[in-house]
């Protein structure tokens, strides 16, 4: 009898400790981290490798990242070739974490000869990311699965509302005006989903200084195709595109945010803020 009482006491002491254990999750970059935060709430410890304003394409992992990955139970990645630096990091950390590809199930678009990684720019695709993250968290921490599922549903409802917001806003722009030039080709999924044409400047690399011939080609392209607006990005040099706008009369539409969130004081501290920011920039440039 005494033994039974002691055992019960012991179980009572262990149970709350066990329930209080939070899942260690690593997200590769800020947009995924926002999805994970919305699903995981305060039942996870979340680490983001490429934080606000960082460039996930060219990230060089810090030694501290290996430690963070070694401690993680889940590593959430975009996939589609975005995090080329990650497999080596996971291997060198000797991590037993499960790597979860959030874009799993999305039909990949092409960017040149590779997969286009920027699927999060389509809100319906972002919902696939969130559903995948919800399932992975629930499987990794069954005690918290109900909470993760209800948080997933609540966030998916918000994304449904956001998707309607995007469609309503773009519906006000005349169909023939839904065309823009952008230097960084990150809006393929957005374009396919919402019927806006994103046109890359012809023959211009975003990595090298364009030649006089490049500039002439773009000016011709803007004039002959009657493209009403050009857009900049938070990670591209904007001097070239401003000059082109000045010479053609096309409207410079501000900055579209593609590959990472901003800090709290910036225009896009969350994914929903980012999409709203981009929609505002697009509609104010095209709804002339
Ligand atoms: Zn990108």
JSON list of N, CA, C and O and ligand atoms in Angstrom, two decimals, residues 55-57 82 111 116-118 120 184-187 233 235 258-260, ligand 1:
[
{"chain": "A", "resi": 55, "resn": "UNK", "atom": "N", "xyz": [19.63, 36.87, -46.01]},
{"chain": "A", "resi": 55, "resn": "UNK", "atom": "CA", "xyz": [19.43, 36.27, -47.33]},
{"chain": "A", "resi": 55, "resn": "UNK", "atom": "C", "xyz": [19.65, 34.76, -47.25]},
{"chain": "A", "resi": 55, "resn": "UNK", "atom": "O", "xyz": [20.77, 34.29, -47.16]},
{"chain": "A", "resi": 56, "resn": "UNK", "atom": "N", "xyz": [18.55, 34.04, -47.32]},
{"chain": "A", "resi": 56, "resn": "UNK", "atom": "CA", "xyz": [18.58, 32.58, -47.15]},
{"chain": "A", "resi": 56, "resn": "UNK", "atom": "C", "xyz": [19.30, 31.88, -48.31]},
{"chain": "A", "resi": 56, "resn": "UNK", "atom": "O", "xyz": [19.80, 30.78, -48.17]},
{"chain": "A", "resi": 57, "resn": "UNK", "atom": "N", "xyz": [19.36, 32.55, -49.49]},
{"chain": "A", "resi": 57, "resn": "UNK", "atom": "CA", "xyz": [20.01, 31.92, -50.65]},
{"chain": "A", "resi": 57, "resn": "UNK", "atom": "C", "xyz": [21.51, 31.71, -50.42]},
{"chain": "A", "resi": 57, "resn": "UNK", "atom": "O", "xyz": [22.09, 30.76, -50.90]},
{"chain": "A", "resi": 82, "resn": "UNK", "atom": "N", "xyz": [16.21, 25.57, -51.92]},
{"chain": "A", "resi": 82, "resn": "UNK", "atom": "CA", "xyz": [16.49, 26.88, -51.32]},
{"chain": "A", "resi": 82, "resn": "UNK", "atom": "C", "xyz": [17.70, 26.85, -50.38]},
{"chain": "A", "resi": 82, "resn": "UNK", "atom": "O", "xyz": [18.55, 27.73, -50.44]},
{"chain": "A", "resi": 111, "resn": "UNK", "atom": "N", "xyz": [12.56, 27.77, -62.32]},
{"chain": "A", "resi": 111, "resn": "UNK", "atom": "CA", "xyz": [13.26, 29.06, -62.40]},
{"chain": "A", "resi": 111, "resn": "UNK", "atom": "C", "xyz": [14.55, 28.74, -63.15]},
{"chain": "A", "resi": 111, "resn": "UNK", "atom": "O", "xyz": [15.46, 28.15, -62.59]},
{"chain": "A", "resi": 116, "resn": "UNK", "atom": "N", "xyz": [11.88, 26.46, -58.76]},
{"chain": "A", "resi": 116, "resn": "UNK", "atom": "CA", "xyz": [11.73, 27.79, -58.15]},
{"chain": "A", "resi": 116, "resn": "UNK", "atom": "C", "xyz": [11.37, 27.57, -56.67]},
{"chain": "A", "resi": 116, "resn": "UNK", "atom": "O", "xyz": [10.34, 26.97, -56.37]},
{"chain": "A", "resi": 117, "resn": "UNK", "atom": "N", "xyz": [12.21, 28.07, -55.76]},
{"chain": "A", "resi": 117, "resn": "UNK", "atom": "CA", "xyz": [11.93, 27.79, -54.33]},
{"chain": "A", "resi": 117, "resn": "UNK", "atom": "C", "xyz": [10.88, 28.68, -53.67]},
{"chain": "A", "resi": 117, "resn": "UNK", "atom": "O", "xyz": [10.44, 28.40, -52.58]},
{"chain": "A", "resi": 118, "resn": "UNK", "atom": "N", "xyz": [10.43, 29.77, -54.36]},
{"chain": "A", "resi": 118, "resn": "UNK", "atom": "CA", "xyz": [9.67, 30.82, -53.67]},
{"chain": "A", "resi": 118, "resn": "UNK", "atom": "C", "xyz": [8.17, 30.54, -53.55]},
{"chain": "A", "resi": 118, "resn": "UNK", "atom": "O", "xyz": [7.35, 31.45, -53.70]},
{"chain": "A", "resi": 120, "resn": "UNK", "atom": "N", "xyz": [6.20, 30.14, -51.12]},
{"chain": "A", "resi": 120, "resn": "UNK", "atom": "CA", "xyz": [5.45, 30.84, -50.05]},
{"chain": "A", "resi": 120, "resn": "UNK", "atom": "C", "xyz": [4.77, 32.10, -50.55]},
{"chain": "A", "resi": 120, "resn": "UNK", "atom": "O", "xyz": [3.90, 32.64, -49.87]},
{"chain": "A", "resi": 184, "resn": "UNK", "atom": "N", "xyz": [14.43, 40.70, -59.18]},
{"chain": "A", "resi": 184, "resn": "UNK", "atom": "CA", "xyz": [14.66, 39.40, -58.55]},
{"chain": "A", "resi": 184, "resn": "UNK", "atom": "C", "xyz": [13.45, 38.54, -58.82]},
{"chain": "A", "resi": 184, "resn": "UNK", "atom": "O", "xyz": [12.34, 38.90, -58.47]},
{"chain": "A", "resi": 185, "resn": "UNK", "atom": "N", "xyz": [13.67, 37.41, -59.44]},
{"chain": "A", "resi": 185, "resn": "UNK", "atom": "CA", "xyz": [12.55, 36.60, -59.93]},
{"chain": "A", "resi": 185, "resn": "UNK", "atom": "C", "xyz": [11.97, 35.72, -58.82]},
{"chain": "A", "resi": 185, "resn": "UNK", "atom": "O", "xyz": [12.08, 34.51, -58.85]},
{"chain": "A", "resi": 186, "resn": "UNK", "atom": "N", "xyz": [11.33, 36.35, -57.85]},
{"chain": "A", "resi": 186, "resn": "UNK", "atom": "CA", "xyz": [10.85, 35.62, -56.67]},
{"chain": "A", "resi": 186, "resn": "UNK", "atom": "C", "xyz": [9.33, 35.48, -56.64]},
{"chain": "A", "resi": 186, "resn": "UNK", "atom": "O", "xyz": [8.78, 34.95, -55.70]},
{"chain": "A", "resi": 187, "resn": "UNK", "atom": "N", "xyz": [8.66, 35.97, -57.69]},
{"chain": "A", "resi": 187, "resn": "UNK", "atom": "CA", "xyz": [7.21, 36.04, -57.63]},
{"chain": "A", "resi": 187, "resn": "UNK", "atom": "C", "xyz": [6.50, 35.11, -58.62]},
{"chain": "A", "resi": 187, "resn": "UNK", "atom": "O", "xyz": [5.37, 35.36, -59.00]},
{"chain": "A", "resi": 233, "resn": "UNK", "atom": "N", "xyz": [13.47, 45.28, -54.80]},
{"chain": "A", "resi": 233, "resn": "UNK", "atom": "CA", "xyz": [13.40, 44.33, -53.70]},
{"chain": "A", "resi": 233, "resn": "UNK", "atom": "C", "xyz": [14.37, 44.71, -52.60]},
{"chain": "A", "resi": 233, "resn": "UNK", "atom": "O", "xyz": [15.35, 45.40, -52.83]},
{"chain": "A", "resi": 235, "resn": "UNK", "atom": "N", "xyz": [16.62, 43.14, -51.30]},
{"chain": "A", "resi": 235, "resn": "UNK", "atom": "CA", "xyz": [17.97, 42.60, -51.39]},
{"chain": "A", "resi": 235, "resn": "UNK", "atom": "C", "xyz": [18.62, 42.87, -52.74]},
{"chain": "A", "resi": 235, "resn": "UNK", "atom": "O", "xyz": [19.60, 42.25, -53.09]},
{"chain": "A", "resi": 258, "resn": "UNK", "atom": "N", "xyz": [10.38, 39.77, -50.71]},
{"chain": "A", "resi": 258, "resn": "UNK", "atom": "CA", "xyz": [10.22, 38.42, -51.25]},
{"chain": "A", "resi": 258, "resn": "UNK", "atom": "C", "xyz": [10.74, 37.31, -50.36]},
{"chain": "A", "resi": 258, "resn": "UNK", "atom": "O", "xyz": [10.06, 36.32, -50.14]},
{"chain": "A", "resi": 259, "resn": "UNK", "atom": "N", "xyz": [11.96, 37.44, -49.85]},
{"chain": "A", "resi": 259, "resn": "UNK", "atom": "CA", "xyz": [12.65, 36.27, -49.32]},
{"chain": "A", "resi": 259, "resn": "UNK", "atom": "C", "xyz": [12.87, 36.26, -47.82]},
{"chain": "A", "resi": 259, "resn": "UNK", "atom": "O", "xyz": [13.49, 35.36, -47.30]},
{"chain": "A", "resi": 260, "resn": "UNK", "atom": "N", "xyz": [12.40, 37.29, -47.15]},
{"chain": "A", "resi": 260, "resn": "UNK", "atom": "CA", "xyz": [12.61, 37.31, -45.70]},
{"chain": "A", "resi": 260, "resn": "UNK", "atom": "C", "xyz": [11.79, 38.41, -45.07]},
{"chain": "A", "resi": 260, "resn": "UNK", "atom": "O", "xyz": [11.47, 39.41, -45.71]},
{"chain": "B", "resi": 1, "resn": "LIG", "atom": "ZN1", "xyz": [14.85, 34.48, -53.70]}
]
